[in-house]
mmCIF file with all atom_site columns, C-alpha atoms in Angstrom:
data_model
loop_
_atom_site.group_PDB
_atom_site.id
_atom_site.type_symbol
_atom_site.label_atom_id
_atom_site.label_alt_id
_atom_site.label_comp_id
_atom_site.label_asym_id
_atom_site.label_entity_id
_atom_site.label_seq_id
_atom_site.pdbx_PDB_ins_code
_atom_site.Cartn_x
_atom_site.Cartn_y
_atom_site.Cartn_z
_atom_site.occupancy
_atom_site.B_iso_or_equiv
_atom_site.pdbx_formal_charge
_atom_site.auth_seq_id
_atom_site.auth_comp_id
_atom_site.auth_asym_id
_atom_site.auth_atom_id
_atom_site.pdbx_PDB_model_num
ATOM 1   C CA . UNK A 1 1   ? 60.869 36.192  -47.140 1.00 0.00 ? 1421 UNK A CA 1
ATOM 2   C CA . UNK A 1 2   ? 60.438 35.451  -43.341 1.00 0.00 ? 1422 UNK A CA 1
ATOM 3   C CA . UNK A 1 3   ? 59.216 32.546  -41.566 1.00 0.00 ? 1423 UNK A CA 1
ATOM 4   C CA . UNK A 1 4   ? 57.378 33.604  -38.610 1.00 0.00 ? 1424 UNK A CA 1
ATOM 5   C CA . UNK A 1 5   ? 57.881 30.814  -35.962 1.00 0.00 ? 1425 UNK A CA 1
ATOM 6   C CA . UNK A 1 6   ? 54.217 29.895  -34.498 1.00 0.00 ? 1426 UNK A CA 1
ATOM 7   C CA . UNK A 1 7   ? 54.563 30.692  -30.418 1.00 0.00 ? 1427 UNK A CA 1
ATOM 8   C CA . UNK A 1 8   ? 52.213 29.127  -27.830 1.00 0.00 ? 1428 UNK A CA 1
ATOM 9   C CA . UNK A 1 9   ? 51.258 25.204  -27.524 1.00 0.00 ? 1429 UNK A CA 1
ATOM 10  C CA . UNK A 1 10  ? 49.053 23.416  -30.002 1.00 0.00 ? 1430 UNK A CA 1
ATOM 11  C CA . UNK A 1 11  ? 45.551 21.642  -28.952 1.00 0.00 ? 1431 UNK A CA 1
ATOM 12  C CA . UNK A 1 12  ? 46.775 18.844  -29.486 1.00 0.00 ? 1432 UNK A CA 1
ATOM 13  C CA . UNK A 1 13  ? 49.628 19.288  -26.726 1.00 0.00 ? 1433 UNK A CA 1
ATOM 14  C CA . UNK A 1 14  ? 46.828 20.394  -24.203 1.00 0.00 ? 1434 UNK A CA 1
ATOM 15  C CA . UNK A 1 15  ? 44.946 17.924  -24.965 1.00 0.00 ? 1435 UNK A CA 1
ATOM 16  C CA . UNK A 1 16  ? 47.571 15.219  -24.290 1.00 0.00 ? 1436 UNK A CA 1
ATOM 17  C CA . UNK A 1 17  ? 48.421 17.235  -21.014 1.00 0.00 ? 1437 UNK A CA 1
ATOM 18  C CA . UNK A 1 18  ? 45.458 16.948  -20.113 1.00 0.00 ? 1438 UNK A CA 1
ATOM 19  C CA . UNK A 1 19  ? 44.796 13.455  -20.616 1.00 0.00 ? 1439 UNK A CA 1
ATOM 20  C CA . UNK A 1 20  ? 48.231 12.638  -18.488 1.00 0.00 ? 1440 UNK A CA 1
ATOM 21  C CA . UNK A 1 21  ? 46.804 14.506  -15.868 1.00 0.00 ? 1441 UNK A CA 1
ATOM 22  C CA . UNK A 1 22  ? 43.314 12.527  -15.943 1.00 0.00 ? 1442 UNK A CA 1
ATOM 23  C CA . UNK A 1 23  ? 45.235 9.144   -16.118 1.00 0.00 ? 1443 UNK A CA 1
ATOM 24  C CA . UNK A 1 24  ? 47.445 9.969   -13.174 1.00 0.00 ? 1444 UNK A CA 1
ATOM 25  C CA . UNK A 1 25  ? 44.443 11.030  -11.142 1.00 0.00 ? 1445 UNK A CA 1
ATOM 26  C CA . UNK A 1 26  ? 42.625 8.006   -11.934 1.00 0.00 ? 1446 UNK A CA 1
ATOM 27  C CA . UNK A 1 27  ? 45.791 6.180   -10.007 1.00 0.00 ? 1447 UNK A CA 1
ATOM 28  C CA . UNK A 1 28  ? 45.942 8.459   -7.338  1.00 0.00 ? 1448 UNK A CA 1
ATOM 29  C CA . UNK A 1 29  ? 42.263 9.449   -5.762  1.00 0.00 ? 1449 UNK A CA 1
ATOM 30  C CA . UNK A 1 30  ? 41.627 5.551   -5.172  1.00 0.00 ? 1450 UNK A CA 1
ATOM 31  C CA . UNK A 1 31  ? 44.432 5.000   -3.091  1.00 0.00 ? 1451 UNK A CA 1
ATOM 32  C CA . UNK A 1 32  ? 44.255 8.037   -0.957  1.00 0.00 ? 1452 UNK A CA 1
ATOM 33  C CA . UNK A 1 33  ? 40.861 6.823   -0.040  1.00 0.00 ? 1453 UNK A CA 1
ATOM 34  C CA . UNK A 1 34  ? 42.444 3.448   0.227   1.00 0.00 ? 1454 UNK A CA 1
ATOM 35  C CA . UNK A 1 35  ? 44.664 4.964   3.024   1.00 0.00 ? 1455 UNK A CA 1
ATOM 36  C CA . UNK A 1 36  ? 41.902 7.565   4.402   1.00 0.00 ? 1456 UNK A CA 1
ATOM 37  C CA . UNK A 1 37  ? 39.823 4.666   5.173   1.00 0.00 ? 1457 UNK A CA 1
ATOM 38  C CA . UNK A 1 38  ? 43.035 2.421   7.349   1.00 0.00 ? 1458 UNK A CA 1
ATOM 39  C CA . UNK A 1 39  ? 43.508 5.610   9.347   1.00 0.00 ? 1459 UNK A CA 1
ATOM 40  C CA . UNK A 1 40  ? 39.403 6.036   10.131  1.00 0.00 ? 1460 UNK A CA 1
ATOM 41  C CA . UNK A 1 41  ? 39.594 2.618   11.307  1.00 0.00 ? 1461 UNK A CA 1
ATOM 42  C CA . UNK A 1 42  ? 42.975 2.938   13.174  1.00 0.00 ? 1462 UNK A CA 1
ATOM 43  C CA . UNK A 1 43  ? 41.578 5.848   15.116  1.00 0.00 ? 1463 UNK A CA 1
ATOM 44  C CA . UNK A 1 44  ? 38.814 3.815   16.243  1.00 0.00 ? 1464 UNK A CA 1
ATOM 45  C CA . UNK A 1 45  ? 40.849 0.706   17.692  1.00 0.00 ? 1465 UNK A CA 1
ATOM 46  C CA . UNK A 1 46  ? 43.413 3.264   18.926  1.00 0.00 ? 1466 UNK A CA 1
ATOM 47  C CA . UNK A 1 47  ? 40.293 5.272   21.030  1.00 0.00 ? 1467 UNK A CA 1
ATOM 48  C CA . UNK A 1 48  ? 39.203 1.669   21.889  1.00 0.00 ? 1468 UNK A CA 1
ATOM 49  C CA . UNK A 1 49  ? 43.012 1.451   23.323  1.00 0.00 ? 1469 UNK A CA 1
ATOM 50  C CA . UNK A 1 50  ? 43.077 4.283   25.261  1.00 0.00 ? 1470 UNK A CA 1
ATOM 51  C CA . UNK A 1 51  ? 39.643 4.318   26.830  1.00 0.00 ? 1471 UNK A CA 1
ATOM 52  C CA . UNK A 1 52  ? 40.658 0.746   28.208  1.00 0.00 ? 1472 UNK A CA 1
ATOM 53  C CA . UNK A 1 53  ? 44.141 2.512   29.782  1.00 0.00 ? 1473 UNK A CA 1
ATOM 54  C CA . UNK A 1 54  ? 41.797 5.326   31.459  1.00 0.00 ? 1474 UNK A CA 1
ATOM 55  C CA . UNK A 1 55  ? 39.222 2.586   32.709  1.00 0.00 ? 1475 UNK A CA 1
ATOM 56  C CA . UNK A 1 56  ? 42.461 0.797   34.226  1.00 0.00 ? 1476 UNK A CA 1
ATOM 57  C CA . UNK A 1 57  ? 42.980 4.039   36.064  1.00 0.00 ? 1477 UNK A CA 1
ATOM 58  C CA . UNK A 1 58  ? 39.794 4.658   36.933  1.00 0.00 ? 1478 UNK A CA 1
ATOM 59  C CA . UNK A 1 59  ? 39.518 1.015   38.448  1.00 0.00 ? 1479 UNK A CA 1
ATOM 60  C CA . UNK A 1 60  ? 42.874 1.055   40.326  1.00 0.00 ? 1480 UNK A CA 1
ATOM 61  C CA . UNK A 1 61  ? 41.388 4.406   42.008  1.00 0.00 ? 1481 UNK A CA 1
ATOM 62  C CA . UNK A 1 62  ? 37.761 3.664   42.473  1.00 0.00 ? 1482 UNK A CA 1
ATOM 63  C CA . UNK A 1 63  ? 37.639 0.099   42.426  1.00 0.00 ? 1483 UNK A CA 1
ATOM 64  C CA . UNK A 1 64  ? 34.778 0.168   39.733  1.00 0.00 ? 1484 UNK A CA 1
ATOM 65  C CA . UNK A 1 65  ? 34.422 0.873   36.166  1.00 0.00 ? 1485 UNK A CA 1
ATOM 66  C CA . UNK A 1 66  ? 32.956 3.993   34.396  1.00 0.00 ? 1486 UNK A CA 1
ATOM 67  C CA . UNK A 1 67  ? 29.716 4.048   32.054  1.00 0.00 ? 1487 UNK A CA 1
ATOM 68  C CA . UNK A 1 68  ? 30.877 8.039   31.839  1.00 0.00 ? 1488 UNK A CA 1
ATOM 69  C CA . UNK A 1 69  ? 33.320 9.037   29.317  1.00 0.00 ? 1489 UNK A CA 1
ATOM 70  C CA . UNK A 1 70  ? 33.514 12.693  31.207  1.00 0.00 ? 1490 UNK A CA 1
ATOM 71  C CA . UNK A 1 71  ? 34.576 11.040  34.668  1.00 0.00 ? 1491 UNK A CA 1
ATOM 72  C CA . UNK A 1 72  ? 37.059 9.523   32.719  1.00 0.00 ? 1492 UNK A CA 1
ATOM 73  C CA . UNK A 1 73  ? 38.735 12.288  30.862  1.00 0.00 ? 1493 UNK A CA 1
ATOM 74  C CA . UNK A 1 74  ? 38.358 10.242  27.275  1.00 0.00 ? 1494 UNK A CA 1
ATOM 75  C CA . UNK A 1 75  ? 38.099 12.417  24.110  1.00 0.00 ? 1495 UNK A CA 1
ATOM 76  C CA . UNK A 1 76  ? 37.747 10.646  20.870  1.00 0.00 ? 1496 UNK A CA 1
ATOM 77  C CA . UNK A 1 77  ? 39.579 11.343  17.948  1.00 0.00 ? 1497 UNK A CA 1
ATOM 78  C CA . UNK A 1 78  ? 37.792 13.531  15.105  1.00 0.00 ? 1498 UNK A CA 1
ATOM 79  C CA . UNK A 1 79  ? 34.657 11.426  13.634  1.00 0.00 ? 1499 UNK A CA 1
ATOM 80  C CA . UNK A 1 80  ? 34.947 8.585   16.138  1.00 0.00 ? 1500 UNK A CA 1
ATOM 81  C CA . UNK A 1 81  ? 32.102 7.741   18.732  1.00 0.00 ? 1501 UNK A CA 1
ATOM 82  C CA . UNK A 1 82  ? 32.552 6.066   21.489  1.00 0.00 ? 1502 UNK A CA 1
ATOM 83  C CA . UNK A 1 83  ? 29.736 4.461   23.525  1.00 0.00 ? 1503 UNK A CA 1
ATOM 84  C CA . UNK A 1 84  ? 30.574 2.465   27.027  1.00 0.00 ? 1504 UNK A CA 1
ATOM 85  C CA . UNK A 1 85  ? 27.736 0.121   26.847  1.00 0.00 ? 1505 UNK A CA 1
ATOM 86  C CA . UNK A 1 86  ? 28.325 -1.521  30.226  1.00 0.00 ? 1506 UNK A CA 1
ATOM 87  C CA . UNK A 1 87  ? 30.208 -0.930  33.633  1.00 0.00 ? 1507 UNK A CA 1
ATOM 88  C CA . UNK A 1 88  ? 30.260 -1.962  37.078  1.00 0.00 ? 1508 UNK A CA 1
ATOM 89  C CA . UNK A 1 89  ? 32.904 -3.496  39.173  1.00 0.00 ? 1509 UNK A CA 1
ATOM 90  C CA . UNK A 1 90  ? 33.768 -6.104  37.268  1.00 0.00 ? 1510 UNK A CA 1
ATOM 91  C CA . UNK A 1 91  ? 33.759 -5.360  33.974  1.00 0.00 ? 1511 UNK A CA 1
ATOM 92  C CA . UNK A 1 92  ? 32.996 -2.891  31.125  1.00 0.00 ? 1512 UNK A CA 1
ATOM 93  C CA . UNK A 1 93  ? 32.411 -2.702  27.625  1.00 0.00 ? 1513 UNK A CA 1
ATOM 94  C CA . UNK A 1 94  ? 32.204 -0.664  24.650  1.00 0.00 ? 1514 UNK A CA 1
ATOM 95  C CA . UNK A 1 95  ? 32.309 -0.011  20.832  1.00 0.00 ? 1515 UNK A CA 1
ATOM 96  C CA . UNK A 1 96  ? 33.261 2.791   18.353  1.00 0.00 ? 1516 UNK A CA 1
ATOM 97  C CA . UNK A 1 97  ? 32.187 4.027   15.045  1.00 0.00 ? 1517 UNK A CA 1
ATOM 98  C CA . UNK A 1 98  ? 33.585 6.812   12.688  1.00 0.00 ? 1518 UNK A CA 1
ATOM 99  C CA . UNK A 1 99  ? 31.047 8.978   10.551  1.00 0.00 ? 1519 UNK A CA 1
ATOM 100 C CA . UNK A 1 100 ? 33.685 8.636   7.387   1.00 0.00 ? 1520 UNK A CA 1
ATOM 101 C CA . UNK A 1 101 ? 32.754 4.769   7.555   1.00 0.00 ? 1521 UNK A CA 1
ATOM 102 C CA . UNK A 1 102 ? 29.733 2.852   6.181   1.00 0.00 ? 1522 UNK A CA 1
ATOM 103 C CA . UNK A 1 103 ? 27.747 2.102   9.461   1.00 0.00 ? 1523 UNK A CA 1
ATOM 104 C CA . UNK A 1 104 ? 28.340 -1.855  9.304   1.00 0.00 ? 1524 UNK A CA 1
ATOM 105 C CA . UNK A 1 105 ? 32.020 -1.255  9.949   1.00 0.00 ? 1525 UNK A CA 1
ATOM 106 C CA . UNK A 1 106 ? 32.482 -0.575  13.943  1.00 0.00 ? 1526 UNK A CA 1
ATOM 107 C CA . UNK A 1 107 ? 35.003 -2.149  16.658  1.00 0.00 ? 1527 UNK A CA 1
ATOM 108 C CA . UNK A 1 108 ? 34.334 -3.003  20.302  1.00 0.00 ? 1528 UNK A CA 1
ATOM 109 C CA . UNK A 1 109 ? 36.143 -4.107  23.223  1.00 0.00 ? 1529 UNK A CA 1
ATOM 110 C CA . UNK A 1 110 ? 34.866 -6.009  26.502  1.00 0.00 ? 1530 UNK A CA 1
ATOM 111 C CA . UNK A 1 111 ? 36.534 -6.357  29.532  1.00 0.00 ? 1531 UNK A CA 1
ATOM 112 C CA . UNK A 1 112 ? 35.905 -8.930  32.608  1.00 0.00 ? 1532 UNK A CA 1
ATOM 113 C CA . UNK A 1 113 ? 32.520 -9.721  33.298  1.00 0.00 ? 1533 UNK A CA 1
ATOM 114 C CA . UNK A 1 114 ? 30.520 -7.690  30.805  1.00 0.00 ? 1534 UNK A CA 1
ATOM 115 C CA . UNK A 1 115 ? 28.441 -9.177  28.075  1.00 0.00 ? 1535 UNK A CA 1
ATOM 116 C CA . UNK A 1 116 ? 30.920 -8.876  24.391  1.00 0.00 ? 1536 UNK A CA 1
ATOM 117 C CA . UNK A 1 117 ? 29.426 -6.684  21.781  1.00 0.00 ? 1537 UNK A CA 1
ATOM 118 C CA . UNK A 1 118 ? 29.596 -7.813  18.887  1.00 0.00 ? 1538 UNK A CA 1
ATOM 119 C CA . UNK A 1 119 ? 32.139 -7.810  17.064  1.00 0.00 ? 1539 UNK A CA 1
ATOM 120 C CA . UNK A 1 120 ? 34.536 -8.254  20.200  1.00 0.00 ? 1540 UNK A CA 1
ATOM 121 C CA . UNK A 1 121 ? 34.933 -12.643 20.689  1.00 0.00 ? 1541 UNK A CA 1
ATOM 122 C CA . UNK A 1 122 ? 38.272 -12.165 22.990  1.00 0.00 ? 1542 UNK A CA 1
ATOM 123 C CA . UNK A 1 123 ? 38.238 -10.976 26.339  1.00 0.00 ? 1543 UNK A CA 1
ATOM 124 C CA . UNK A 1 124 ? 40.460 -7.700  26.147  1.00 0.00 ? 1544 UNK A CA 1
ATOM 125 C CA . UNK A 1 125 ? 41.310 -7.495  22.622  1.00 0.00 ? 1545 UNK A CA 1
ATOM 126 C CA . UNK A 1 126 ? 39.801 -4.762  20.431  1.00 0.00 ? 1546 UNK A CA 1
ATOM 127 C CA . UNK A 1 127 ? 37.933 -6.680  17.500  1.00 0.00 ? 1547 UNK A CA 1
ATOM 128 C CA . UNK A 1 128 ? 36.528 -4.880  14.545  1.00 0.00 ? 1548 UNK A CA 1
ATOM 129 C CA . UNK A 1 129 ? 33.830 -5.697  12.127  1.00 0.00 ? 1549 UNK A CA 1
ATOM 130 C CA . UNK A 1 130 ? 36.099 -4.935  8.671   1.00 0.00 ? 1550 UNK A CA 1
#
């Protein structure tokens, strides 16, 4: 007599397969959004950063500061927006938000003799509210 040897996998070897594969995505999903989240809020600081180097530029050329992002060539990065609360010739200020982030999270930035928005304290230092 022959043995016929059984071919394929057993349900009980899928179903082990398959809980490996639930346990490692359990690990994994939190900690992309872990790192999704840092890089929302480093493009907003980092748009904070740059619209202060164009308002620089702007004020070396024009001796005033810009309310306009357009005037000033700024584009945000994907999701962020940027809104220049104040300018004149002394100072300027503004904050940024990212549509991936729950709306209490936000960073500003003031510079010279504009009022702070919340949460910038520091003259010139990008502050954020996470």
């Amino acid at each position: 007599m022959r043995r016929t040897i059984p071919r394929g996998f057993t349900l009980i070897e899928l179903l082990i397969v398959v809980v490996i594969i639930g346990l490692l995505a359990a690990i994994a999903i939190p900690k992309f959004q872990a790192v999704r989240k840092k890089s929302h809020r480093a493009a907003m600081m980092s748009d904070l950063r740059n619209l202060a180097s164009l308002q620089e530029l702007h004020h070396a050329n024009t001796f005033t500061f810009s309310t306009s992002t357009v005037d000033l060539e700024f584009s945000a990065s994907d999701g962020v927006t940027v809104t220049v609360n104040s300018a004149d010739a002394t100072g300027w200020s503004a904050s940024a938000t990212h549509a991936a982030l729950p709306g209490g999270e936000s960073c500003a930035y003031y510079q010279g003799s504009a009022t702070a928005v919340a949460p910038a304290t520091v003259e010139g230092q990008v502050a954020c509210s996470f």
